[in-house]
Amino acid sequence: MATKLPEAPRVGMVSLGCPKNLVDSERILTKLRSDGYAMSPDYAGADVVLVNTCGFLDSAKEESLEAIGEAIAENGRVIVTGCMGKEAETIRARFPNVLAVTGAHQYEEVVGAVHEAAPMPPSPFVNLVPDAGLKLTPRHYSYLKISEGCNHRCAFCIIPALRGDLVSRRPDAILREAEKLVEAGTKELLVISQDTSAYGVDIRKEPRMWKGQEVIPHMTDLARELGRIAPWVRLHYVYPYPHVDQVIPLMAEGLILPYLDVPFQHSHPEVLRRMKRPASGERNLERIERWREVCPELVIRSTFIAGFPGETEEEFAHLLDFVRAARIDRAGCFAYSPVAGAAANELPGMLGDELREERRSRFMAVAEEVSTAKLRERIGQTLQVLVDAAPAQGRRGGVGRSYADAPEIDGTVRLLPPQKISKTLKVGEFTRAQIVDAQGHDLVAVPV
Ligand code: SF4
């Protein structure tokens, strides 16, 4: 018997304006076609109509608005893109029923809006790529990028020169991706960007609808929504701006993991100023204390630079005191090394290789002392552990991670064989485990 393939949704396109807009329309249609969509030459046969607008002159704007009006009258399911995407409010005021408005060159967004308005029916014969995309991580954890680029200009970093200023993704596109990842088996979402706390500064006035409610493009709102989607949500690359205080209660409520990856890089205000670090004026020690009052389980991971140009012994000692006083759970440290093109190369007071390396070693000795003491405090606790490896169905034990351990960068929880014969460990599943020992960066636990 022949297999009947599900019918692909049909997309209609009205392309206005100059040849540059026409090329954008071609790109959008090429992507949609490669996603499996069919094209419709008329309004009647389309499941959704794209209007790629022109906003060059007032007359072109009026023509665009008329084209949107015609598409709504003839079909009703309309997505607007192109130059007039910048005037979303005008469009929505005149046509409140448009499904989405995206700007010029926002291919990912317009394609995402089509997927949402007219989803492709799942078919293993047609869809070579799973909904959640192809992943290089195990099924049970996924990185979720929320923005690209960075608005800061840290003296040692060339990322803004390579990747440009911060561009945030739409919150609904992020949440849709998160949902697909969770449907495909992800238990842990690792939120990444160059500067997670700055998420949305460029699109703050563009809230998006998600499950019938508006979501503001802001780290706290996004973290809350992600916490409703995935069992574990872990925040990376969070700078200590005052508004970070708002995500700590979400951790205390159990909505997101009580884990913060905050790249402090240094503690001394003068070094931070020379580094041109964001939020360098914040009183980080007091902030951390307040965070721990709200959420005592909070685990802080951070990275530091030892031997930055001009760093005095006194400034370095300040850094060691900070790591001890802040009880940083997990710390990494680089000896400062010049990067071609970085502004810090011009700073006076470059330290010799040996001194930079010596300070790195001294830093790591202190950081490990703090980390080991904190790990030992865990002995006797029972924690939820996400299983990463479980040979022989876990009968001989396995390896997992608790909320305190991000994959690849932190330690692990070594799981001993479960005491109960009936208990098996499965990769990608949670187990409760009682901590019985701490070894190096890792914990040892018995599944219970
Ligand atoms: S180090 Fe500074 S400039 Fe570089 S990506 Fe991070 S915040 Fe941006």
Coordinates of C-alpha atoms and ligand atoms in Angstrom, one line a residue, residues 150 152-154 156-157 159-160 194 239 277-278, ligand 1:
C150 CA 28.0 42.6 22.9
H152 CA 30.6 46.4 26.0
R153 CA 34.2 47.1 25.1
C154 CA 36.3 45.2 27.7
F156 CA 41.1 42.5 26.8
C157 CA 38.4 41.3 24.5
I159 CA 34.5 39.8 20.6
P160 CA 32.5 43.0 19.8
Q194 CA 28.0 37.1 25.4
Y239 CA 27.0 40.3 34.7
R277 CA 34.3 45.8 32.7
P278 CA 30.5 46.1 32.7
Ligands
SF4_1 S1 34.5 40.2 27.7 FE1 33.4 42.2 27.7 S2 33.4 42.9 25.6 FE2 34.0 40.8 25.6 S3 32.0 39.7 25.2 FE3 32.3 39.8 27.4 S4 31.3 41.7 28.1 FE4 31.5 41.8 25.9

